Amino acid sequence: MTRDADKIATVARPITGPADYEPLRQNIGNRHLVLIGEASHGTHEFYQVRAELTKWLIEHKGFTSVAVEADWPDALRVHRYVQGTGNEPDADEALCDFKRFPQWMWRNTVVLEFVEWLRRWNTANPNGRAGFYGMDLYGLHASIAGVLKYLDGVDPAAAKRARQRYGCFDHFADPQVYGYAAGTGMAEPCEDAAVDQLMELRGRASEMLNRDRDRAQAEYFYAEQNARLIANAERYYRSMFRGRASSWNLRDEHMTGTIASLLTHFDGGRTKIVVWAHNSHLGDARATEMSERGEWNVGQLIREKFGDDTFLIGFTTHHGTVTAANDWDEPAERKRVRAALPDSYEEVFHDIGIPQFWLDLRDTATVDAVPDRLLERAIGVIYRPDTERWSHYFHSRLTDQFDAVIHIDETTALDPLERTPEWSTGEPAETFPTGI
């Protein structure tokens, strides 16, 4: 055992069963915002532990919103199902709008079970029902359809104006193509049209609510969020061709804005929200290389805005398997995760020899024991072991990045509802040397 591992072993809290999470749950206290990350978009244990922690927060701490790294219109179908207002017969059907890559992020066995649980909970607890909301901004065209459907029902004349404004996007089936054309001057930007539509919707809120009193607040709120997404997505897709920092920051500002909207919309800001997203979004960017590139993220913005009313939880793993693709829009594969690199938090945690544990990063003794700056691994929807150091590692100060971190030394691939031949075959063991 290395010196660092020996020190951390004295403060590591082993997890052998659900009861061992009780001190972590108590540390959350009465905070209104709990952000639970993941070190990959395709690890079963990260999803499973996150779901179980969220169930406990809903059952015992009164949390009523789950905001996830997914598009608002796609998640809205799930929300209607768990609330009992949709027409879907089961959770599988409720998740069917998650059709685009990476489909497995939300169409997997863990999310399926959680959605069914949330439906049962809401049925049994009508006064404490919890919602499921998307906070990302990729779904521009789906959000346009959502706004138009709402306006068709409450104000056909307003719907006609919206169609004229959103017609600016009609020549571009792919928002990225629009972003390139508008960003390079090959097409007129749709920014003014998108913003004008959002402003009209907001400016006529009272009138819209009066026309739609039965569905009033909920349906108007859903439409407004779709209109906000369209305006922000338009900016995001244009910014993609100006550099990573600009587009990253716009995306995380949008997700933070969705969380803030949920807070203010429900119970006058007293609602409690669990947020699900990648570590790279939910760990405080100021403690990572991101800040050196001029990037911020949800974790940083939420901490700055809400202070001690937040609690950030991250995950790490040393080796195992993961569901990921070789490149964007390629099939999901069950890939082997290489053993963590030297000089990484994952390698130090592996050296402790405890299969699963958590660290209280608000505890002084823990802060003193954990190294101040090491490498940290991040696997998104793409995993490239052959360029792992440059593709998947960054330097961080873990004790400033999160309030708690859960380490699971060996993890397994998330189980998609749609198994591709590539996933079912999987990657043979020891495809890559583990000592590199």
Short mmCIF file of C-alpha atoms in Angstrom, two decimals:
data_model
loop_
_atom_site.label_atom_id
_atom_site.label_comp_id
_atom_site.label_asym_id
_atom_site.label_seq_id
_atom_site.Cartn_x
_atom_site.Cartn_y
_atom_site.Cartn_z
CA MET A 1 0.00 0.00 0.00
CA THR A 2 1.31 3.42 -0.95
CA ARG A 3 1.66 6.20 1.61
CA ASP A 4 -1.37 8.05 0.16
CA ALA A 5 -3.46 4.87 0.17
CA ASP A 6 -2.43 4.14 3.74
CA LYS A 7 -3.63 7.58 4.87
CA ILE A 8 -6.92 7.34 2.99
CA ALA A 9 -7.59 3.89 4.41
CA THR A 10 -7.91 5.46 7.86
CA VAL A 11 -10.82 7.69 6.74
CA ALA A 12 -12.44 5.49 4.07
CA ARG A 13 -15.90 4.24 5.05
CA PRO A 14 -16.43 0.71 3.67
CA ILE A 15 -19.74 -0.12 2.00
CA THR A 16 -20.91 -3.70 2.36
CA GLY A 17 -24.65 -3.08 2.29
CA PRO A 18 -27.38 -0.40 2.14
CA ALA A 19 -27.01 0.48 5.85
CA ASP A 20 -23.47 1.71 5.22
CA TYR A 21 -24.88 4.64 3.22
CA GLU A 22 -26.73 5.96 6.27
CA PRO A 23 -23.95 8.37 7.41
CA LEU A 24 -23.75 9.75 3.86
CA ARG A 25 -27.51 10.23 3.77
CA GLN A 26 -27.40 12.01 7.13
CA ASN A 27 -24.65 14.31 5.84
CA ILE A 28 -27.08 15.53 3.19
CA GLY A 29 -29.29 16.84 5.98
CA ASN A 30 -32.09 19.16 4.86
CA ARG A 31 -30.38 20.53 1.77
CA HIS A 32 -32.62 21.29 -1.20
CA LEU A 33 -30.20 20.39 -4.01
CA VAL A 34 -28.37 17.07 -4.19
CA LEU A 35 -26.25 16.54 -7.30
CA ILE A 36 -25.30 12.90 -7.91
CA GLY A 37 -22.76 12.31 -10.66
CA GLU A 38 -21.25 9.38 -12.53
CA ALA A 39 -17.74 8.74 -13.82
CA SER A 40 -19.14 7.25 -17.03
CA HIS A 41 -22.41 7.26 -18.94
CA GLY A 42 -22.44 3.47 -19.05
CA THR A 43 -21.69 1.94 -15.63
CA HIS A 44 -24.37 -0.15 -13.92
CA GLU A 45 -23.22 0.49 -10.35
CA PHE A 46 -23.20 4.28 -10.73
CA TYR A 47 -26.77 4.25 -12.00
CA GLN A 48 -27.94 1.73 -9.41
CA VAL A 49 -26.47 3.47 -6.36
CA ARG A 50 -27.69 6.84 -7.63
CA ALA A 51 -31.21 5.47 -8.08
CA GLU A 52 -31.25 3.95 -4.58
CA LEU A 53 -30.00 7.18 -2.99
CA THR A 54 -32.67 9.11 -4.89
CA LYS A 55 -35.44 6.76 -3.73
CA TRP A 56 -34.36 7.34 -0.14
CA LEU A 57 -34.32 11.11 -0.60
CA ILE A 58 -37.84 11.00 -2.04
CA GLU A 59 -39.13 8.68 0.68
CA HIS A 60 -37.45 10.24 3.70
CA LYS A 61 -36.46 13.81 2.79
CA GLY A 62 -39.38 14.98 0.69
CA PHE A 63 -37.60 15.41 -2.66
CA THR A 64 -40.11 15.97 -5.45
CA SER A 65 -38.03 16.54 -8.60
CA VAL A 66 -35.42 14.48 -10.43
CA ALA A 67 -33.59 16.57 -13.07
CA VAL A 68 -31.48 14.51 -15.46
CA GLU A 69 -28.93 15.05 -18.23
CA ALA A 70 -31.55 14.54 -20.93
CA ASP A 71 -33.63 16.75 -23.20
CA TRP A 72 -36.76 18.37 -21.76
CA PRO A 73 -39.25 17.02 -24.37
CA ASP A 74 -37.88 13.45 -24.20
CA ALA A 75 -38.05 13.37 -20.40
CA LEU A 76 -41.49 15.00 -20.38
CA ARG A 77 -43.06 11.79 -21.62
CA VAL A 78 -41.52 9.95 -18.67
CA HIS A 79 -42.72 12.70 -16.33
CA ARG A 80 -46.30 12.36 -17.54
CA TYR A 81 -46.12 8.60 -17.04
CA VAL A 82 -44.81 8.76 -13.45
CA GLN A 83 -47.37 11.47 -12.67
CA GLY A 84 -50.19 9.32 -14.05
CA THR A 85 -51.18 11.87 -16.71
CA GLY A 86 -49.80 10.06 -19.77
CA ASN A 87 -51.22 7.28 -21.93
CA GLU A 88 -48.23 4.94 -21.82
CA PRO A 89 -48.97 1.40 -20.55
CA ASP A 90 -45.55 0.94 -18.92
CA ALA A 91 -42.13 2.48 -18.32
CA ASP A 92 -40.68 0.93 -21.47
CA GLU A 93 -43.17 2.85 -23.58
CA ALA A 94 -42.66 6.01 -21.49
CA LEU A 95 -38.94 5.90 -22.33
CA CYS A 96 -39.50 5.44 -26.06
CA ASP A 97 -38.70 9.07 -26.96
CA PHE A 98 -35.06 8.38 -26.12
CA LYS A 99 -34.30 7.25 -29.66
CA ARG A 100 -31.17 9.20 -30.51
CA PHE A 101 -27.60 8.33 -29.65
CA PRO A 102 -26.71 7.59 -26.87
CA GLN A 103 -29.97 5.71 -26.41
CA TRP A 104 -28.65 3.50 -23.62
CA MET A 105 -28.10 6.44 -21.28
CA TRP A 106 -31.82 6.41 -20.45
CA ARG A 107 -33.14 3.25 -22.07
CA ASN A 108 -31.48 0.82 -19.69
CA THR A 109 -32.62 -1.62 -17.02
CA VAL A 110 -31.79 0.61 -14.04
CA VAL A 111 -33.72 3.64 -15.32
CA LEU A 112 -36.61 1.38 -16.37
CA GLU A 113 -36.93 0.02 -12.83
CA PHE A 114 -36.57 3.49 -11.29
CA VAL A 115 -39.31 4.93 -13.50
CA GLU A 116 -41.66 2.10 -12.52
CA TRP A 117 -40.81 2.69 -8.86
CA LEU A 118 -41.48 6.41 -9.23
CA ARG A 119 -44.89 5.66 -10.78
CA ARG A 120 -45.77 3.37 -7.84
CA TRP A 121 -44.55 5.94 -5.33
CA ASN A 122 -46.63 8.71 -6.87
CA THR A 123 -49.73 6.51 -6.96
CA ALA A 124 -49.37 5.71 -3.27
CA ASN A 125 -48.40 9.27 -2.27
CA PRO A 126 -50.58 11.73 -4.22
CA ASN A 127 -49.60 14.63 -1.94
CA GLY A 128 -45.87 14.04 -2.37
CA ARG A 129 -45.60 13.11 -6.02
CA ALA A 130 -42.19 13.42 -7.65
CA GLY A 131 -41.48 14.51 -11.23
CA PHE A 132 -38.85 13.53 -13.80
CA TYR A 133 -37.41 16.37 -15.90
CA GLY A 134 -34.79 16.78 -18.62
CA MET A 135 -32.39 19.71 -18.34
CA ASP A 136 -30.31 19.40 -21.52
CA LEU A 137 -30.75 21.32 -24.78
CA TYR A 138 -30.06 19.07 -27.76
CA GLY A 139 -33.71 18.46 -28.67
CA LEU A 140 -34.38 21.64 -30.65
CA HIS A 141 -36.93 20.22 -33.12
CA ALA A 142 -38.77 18.20 -30.46
CA SER A 143 -39.11 21.35 -28.37
CA ILE A 144 -40.45 23.28 -31.36
CA ALA A 145 -43.11 20.58 -31.75
CA GLY A 146 -43.91 20.88 -28.04
CA VAL A 147 -44.44 24.65 -28.19
CA LEU A 148 -46.62 24.41 -31.29
CA LYS A 149 -48.75 21.63 -29.80
CA TYR A 150 -49.37 23.72 -26.69
CA LEU A 151 -50.27 26.87 -28.62
CA ASP A 152 -52.54 24.95 -31.01
CA GLY A 153 -54.61 24.05 -27.97
CA VAL A 154 -54.82 27.47 -26.32
CA ASP A 155 -54.32 30.09 -29.05
CA PRO A 156 -54.29 29.08 -32.75
CA ALA A 157 -53.32 32.61 -33.82
CA ALA A 158 -50.28 32.51 -31.53
CA ALA A 159 -49.47 29.07 -32.91
CA LYS A 160 -49.48 30.52 -36.43
CA ARG A 161 -47.03 33.23 -35.41
CA ALA A 162 -44.81 30.63 -33.75
CA ARG A 163 -44.78 28.50 -36.91
CA GLN A 164 -43.68 31.52 -38.92
CA ARG A 165 -40.85 32.25 -36.47
CA TYR A 166 -39.69 28.66 -36.12
CA GLY A 167 -39.90 28.24 -39.90
CA CYS A 168 -36.40 29.69 -39.89
CA PHE A 169 -35.18 26.23 -38.82
CA ASP A 170 -37.12 24.30 -41.46
CA HIS A 171 -34.23 24.09 -43.92
CA PHE A 172 -32.05 22.27 -41.38
CA ALA A 173 -33.07 18.78 -40.26
CA ASP A 174 -29.83 18.55 -38.27
CA PRO A 175 -29.30 21.39 -35.74
CA GLN A 176 -25.53 21.05 -36.13
CA VAL A 177 -25.87 21.82 -39.84
CA TYR A 178 -27.85 24.91 -38.88
CA GLY A 179 -25.17 25.88 -36.37
CA TYR A 180 -22.43 25.61 -38.98
CA ALA A 181 -24.38 27.52 -41.62
CA ALA A 182 -25.43 30.31 -39.27
CA GLY A 183 -22.08 30.45 -37.52
CA THR A 184 -20.15 30.82 -40.77
CA GLY A 185 -22.52 33.33 -42.36
CA MET A 186 -23.93 30.88 -44.92
CA ALA A 187 -27.44 31.30 -43.45
CA GLU A 188 -29.26 33.95 -41.46
CA PRO A 189 -29.31 33.14 -37.72
CA CYS A 190 -32.68 32.23 -36.21
CA GLU A 191 -31.77 33.88 -32.92
CA ASP A 192 -34.20 36.80 -33.10
CA ALA A 193 -37.10 34.55 -34.07
CA ALA A 194 -36.44 32.12 -31.21
CA VAL A 195 -36.03 34.88 -28.64
CA ASP A 196 -39.12 36.76 -29.90
CA GLN A 197 -41.22 33.62 -29.48
CA LEU A 198 -39.95 33.06 -25.95
CA MET A 199 -40.65 36.68 -25.05
CA GLU A 200 -44.18 36.53 -26.47
CA LEU A 201 -44.93 33.37 -24.52
CA ARG A 202 -43.64 34.90 -21.31
CA GLY A 203 -45.28 38.25 -21.92
CA ARG A 204 -48.68 36.64 -22.39
CA ALA A 205 -48.37 34.17 -19.50
CA SER A 206 -51.46 35.37 -17.61
CA GLU A 207 -53.57 35.33 -20.75
CA MET A 208 -52.38 31.83 -21.65
CA LEU A 209 -53.14 30.56 -18.17
CA ASN A 210 -56.64 32.05 -18.26
CA ARG A 211 -57.34 30.31 -21.56
CA ASP A 212 -56.04 27.01 -20.24
CA ARG A 213 -57.17 27.10 -16.62
CA ASP A 214 -57.69 23.33 -16.25
CA ARG A 215 -54.13 22.47 -17.20
CA ALA A 216 -52.91 25.96 -16.34
CA GLN A 217 -49.57 26.06 -14.61
CA ALA A 218 -48.16 22.69 -15.58
CA GLU A 219 -48.77 22.84 -19.33
CA TYR A 220 -47.73 26.47 -19.62
CA PHE A 221 -44.56 25.73 -17.68
CA TYR A 222 -43.71 22.81 -19.99
CA ALA A 223 -44.22 25.03 -23.05
CA GLU A 224 -42.16 27.86 -21.61
CA GLN A 225 -39.28 25.48 -20.88
CA ASN A 226 -39.43 24.19 -24.45
CA ALA A 227 -39.32 27.76 -25.76
CA ARG A 228 -36.36 28.56 -23.51
CA LEU A 229 -34.60 25.42 -24.76
CA ILE A 230 -35.11 26.49 -28.40
CA ALA A 231 -33.60 29.92 -27.77
CA ASN A 232 -30.63 28.48 -25.88
CA ALA A 233 -30.12 25.58 -28.30
CA GLU A 234 -29.97 28.05 -31.20
CA ARG A 235 -27.11 29.86 -29.46
CA TYR A 236 -25.47 26.57 -28.50
CA TYR A 237 -25.37 25.13 -32.02
CA ARG A 238 -23.93 28.37 -33.42
CA SER A 239 -21.31 28.42 -30.66
CA MET A 240 -20.10 24.87 -31.42
CA PHE A 241 -17.94 26.24 -34.21
CA ARG A 242 -16.39 28.99 -32.09
CA GLY A 243 -14.65 26.70 -29.60
CA ARG A 244 -15.29 24.17 -26.85
CA ALA A 245 -15.46 26.57 -23.90
CA SER A 246 -18.21 28.70 -25.42
CA SER A 247 -20.53 25.79 -26.24
CA TRP A 248 -19.80 23.93 -22.99
CA ASN A 249 -20.60 26.99 -20.90
CA LEU A 250 -23.84 27.70 -22.75
CA ARG A 251 -24.98 24.12 -22.26
CA ASP A 252 -24.23 24.07 -18.52
CA GLU A 253 -25.80 27.50 -18.06
CA HIS A 254 -28.96 26.13 -19.68
CA MET A 255 -28.99 23.07 -17.41
CA THR A 256 -28.47 25.28 -14.35
CA GLY A 257 -31.29 27.52 -15.55
CA THR A 258 -33.60 24.52 -15.78
CA ILE A 259 -32.82 23.57 -12.19
CA ALA A 260 -33.48 27.15 -11.08
CA SER A 261 -36.78 27.17 -13.02
CA LEU A 262 -37.89 23.98 -11.27
CA LEU A 263 -37.03 25.49 -7.91
CA THR A 264 -39.02 28.66 -8.47
CA HIS A 265 -41.96 26.99 -10.22
CA PHE A 266 -42.79 24.55 -7.45
CA ASP A 267 -43.67 25.47 -3.87
CA GLY A 268 -42.17 28.96 -4.01
CA GLY A 269 -38.60 27.67 -4.05
CA ARG A 270 -39.09 25.14 -1.26
CA THR A 271 -39.01 22.10 -3.52
CA LYS A 272 -36.09 19.67 -3.27
CA ILE A 273 -34.30 18.46 -6.39
CA VAL A 274 -32.00 15.53 -7.13
CA VAL A 275 -29.81 16.12 -10.19
CA TRP A 276 -28.37 13.27 -12.28
CA ALA A 277 -25.51 14.00 -14.67
CA HIS A 278 -21.87 13.18 -15.35
CA ASN A 279 -19.17 14.05 -12.82
CA SER A 280 -17.81 16.55 -15.34
CA HIS A 281 -21.05 18.53 -15.09
CA LEU A 282 -21.77 18.15 -11.38
CA GLY A 283 -18.34 18.32 -9.75
CA ASP A 284 -17.23 21.91 -9.16
CA ALA A 285 -15.30 22.99 -12.29
CA ARG A 286 -13.13 25.36 -10.23
CA ALA A 287 -11.38 22.29 -8.79
CA THR A 288 -10.45 20.88 -12.21
CA GLU A 289 -8.55 21.73 -15.38
CA MET A 290 -11.84 23.00 -16.82
CA SER A 291 -11.45 26.33 -15.08
CA GLU A 292 -8.03 26.77 -16.69
CA ARG A 293 -9.75 26.51 -20.09
CA GLY A 294 -12.32 29.13 -19.15
CA GLU A 295 -15.08 26.56 -18.59
CA TRP A 296 -17.62 26.38 -15.79
CA ASN A 297 -20.28 23.79 -15.08
CA VAL A 298 -23.51 23.04 -13.24
CA GLY A 299 -21.77 22.10 -9.99
CA GLN A 300 -19.87 25.39 -9.84
CA LEU A 301 -22.87 27.52 -10.82
CA ILE A 302 -25.19 25.78 -8.35
CA ARG A 303 -22.67 26.16 -5.51
CA GLU A 304 -22.17 29.84 -6.35
CA LYS A 305 -25.91 30.49 -6.44
CA PHE A 306 -27.17 28.31 -3.58
CA GLY A 307 -24.12 27.89 -1.34
CA ASP A 308 -24.44 25.41 1.50
CA ASP A 309 -27.92 24.33 0.37
CA THR A 310 -26.18 22.00 -2.10
CA PHE A 311 -24.50 18.60 -1.76
CA LEU A 312 -22.32 17.18 -4.57
CA ILE A 313 -21.63 13.43 -4.82
CA GLY A 314 -19.16 11.93 -7.30
CA PHE A 315 -18.17 8.38 -8.30
CA THR A 316 -14.90 6.70 -9.23
CA THR A 317 -13.89 3.21 -10.38
CA HIS A 318 -10.60 1.44 -11.04
CA HIS A 319 -11.47 -1.21 -13.65
CA GLY A 320 -14.28 -3.33 -15.07
CA THR A 321 -16.56 -2.96 -18.07
CA VAL A 322 -18.60 -0.07 -19.49
CA THR A 323 -21.24 0.50 -22.12
CA ALA A 324 -19.82 3.01 -24.59
CA ALA A 325 -19.19 3.61 -28.29
CA ASN A 326 -15.98 4.00 -30.27
CA ASP A 327 -17.19 7.27 -31.75
CA TRP A 328 -20.28 9.47 -31.87
CA ASP A 329 -23.38 7.78 -33.29
CA GLU A 330 -21.71 4.36 -33.44
CA PRO A 331 -23.19 1.21 -31.84
CA ALA A 332 -23.02 0.69 -28.09
CA GLU A 333 -20.42 -1.86 -27.05
CA ARG A 334 -19.63 -3.57 -23.78
CA LYS A 335 -16.02 -2.46 -23.46
CA ARG A 336 -13.35 -3.37 -20.94
CA VAL A 337 -12.19 -0.47 -18.76
CA ARG A 338 -8.44 -0.46 -18.32
CA ALA A 339 -6.93 -0.42 -14.86
CA ALA A 340 -6.54 3.19 -13.74
CA LEU A 341 -3.34 5.06 -14.52
CA PRO A 342 -0.64 5.76 -11.94
CA ASP A 343 -0.89 9.14 -10.21
CA SER A 344 -4.69 8.99 -10.40
CA TYR A 345 -7.24 9.04 -7.58
CA GLU A 346 -8.63 5.78 -8.94
CA GLU A 347 -5.25 4.04 -8.62
CA VAL A 348 -4.72 5.31 -5.07
CA PHE A 349 -8.22 4.18 -4.09
CA HIS A 350 -7.56 0.75 -5.64
CA ASP A 351 -4.40 0.40 -3.53
CA ILE A 352 -6.47 0.70 -0.36
CA GLY A 353 -7.85 -2.77 -1.04
CA ILE A 354 -11.47 -2.02 -0.07
CA PRO A 355 -13.91 -3.09 -2.84
CA GLN A 356 -16.35 -0.26 -2.18
CA PHE A 357 -16.20 2.76 0.12
CA TRP A 358 -17.12 6.43 0.38
CA LEU A 359 -15.22 9.48 1.55
CA ASP A 360 -16.66 12.42 3.46
CA LEU A 361 -14.92 15.33 1.75
CA ARG A 362 -16.34 17.82 4.23
CA ASP A 363 -14.44 16.11 7.03
CA THR A 364 -11.13 17.75 7.96
CA ALA A 365 -9.34 14.44 8.53
CA THR A 366 -10.41 13.21 5.10
CA VAL A 367 -9.30 16.42 3.42
CA ASP A 368 -5.89 16.06 5.07
CA ALA A 369 -5.60 12.42 3.94
CA VAL A 370 -6.63 12.80 0.28
CA PRO A 371 -3.92 14.07 -2.12
CA ASP A 372 -4.44 17.65 -3.20
CA ARG A 373 -4.11 17.14 -6.96
CA LEU A 374 -4.12 13.94 -9.02
CA LEU A 375 -5.48 12.63 -12.29
CA GLU A 376 -9.17 11.70 -12.43
CA ARG A 377 -10.86 9.58 -15.10
CA ALA A 378 -13.99 10.56 -17.03
CA ILE A 379 -15.67 8.27 -19.56
CA GLY A 380 -18.62 9.73 -21.42
CA VAL A 381 -20.57 7.98 -24.17
CA ILE A 382 -17.30 7.34 -26.05
CA TYR A 383 -14.43 5.29 -24.63
CA ARG A 384 -11.06 5.19 -26.39
CA PRO A 385 -8.62 3.05 -24.40
CA ASP A 386 -5.85 3.51 -26.96
CA THR A 387 -5.68 7.25 -26.18
CA GLU A 388 -6.94 7.00 -22.62
CA ARG A 389 -4.58 9.48 -20.94
CA TRP A 390 -5.48 12.27 -23.34
CA SER A 391 -9.10 11.30 -23.96
CA HIS A 392 -10.28 10.44 -20.47
CA TYR A 393 -8.08 11.94 -17.74
CA PHE A 394 -7.77 15.40 -16.27
CA HIS A 395 -6.22 16.85 -13.12
CA SER A 396 -8.50 17.72 -10.23
CA ARG A 397 -8.61 18.53 -6.53
CA LEU A 398 -11.16 15.97 -5.46
CA THR A 399 -11.71 17.47 -2.01
CA ASP A 400 -12.89 20.74 -3.59
CA GLN A 401 -14.74 19.10 -6.46
CA PHE A 402 -17.31 17.14 -4.40
CA ASP A 403 -18.75 16.93 -0.90
CA ALA A 404 -18.56 13.13 -0.98
CA VAL A 405 -17.17 10.54 -3.38
CA ILE A 406 -18.15 6.88 -3.72
CA HIS A 407 -15.49 4.50 -5.02
CA ILE A 408 -16.46 1.13 -6.50
CA ASP A 409 -13.26 -0.64 -7.45
CA GLU A 410 -14.64 -3.03 -10.07
CA THR A 411 -17.74 -2.04 -12.02
CA THR A 412 -19.87 -3.56 -14.77
CA ALA A 413 -21.42 -2.28 -17.97
CA LEU A 414 -24.88 -0.73 -17.93
CA ASP A 415 -27.45 -3.10 -19.47
CA PRO A 416 -29.23 -1.40 -22.44
CA LEU A 417 -32.83 -2.24 -23.28
CA GLU A 418 -31.74 -2.54 -26.93
CA ARG A 419 -28.72 -4.82 -27.11
CA THR A 420 -26.70 -4.41 -30.27
CA PRO A 421 -24.64 -7.35 -31.59
CA GLU A 422 -21.54 -5.38 -30.58
CA TRP A 423 -22.78 -5.07 -26.99
CA SER A 424 -23.91 -8.68 -26.69
CA THR A 425 -20.56 -9.98 -27.93
CA GLY A 426 -18.63 -7.63 -25.69
CA GLU A 427 -14.91 -7.04 -25.59
CA PRO A 428 -12.76 -10.05 -24.72
CA ALA A 429 -10.84 -9.90 -21.46
CA GLU A 430 -7.39 -8.31 -21.40
CA THR A 431 -7.68 -6.82 -24.87
CA PHE A 432 -5.25 -4.16 -23.69
CA PRO A 433 -2.31 -4.55 -21.30
CA THR A 434 -3.45 -3.43 -17.86
CA GLY A 435 -0.07 -2.09 -16.75
CA ILE A 436 0.11 0.79 -19.19
#
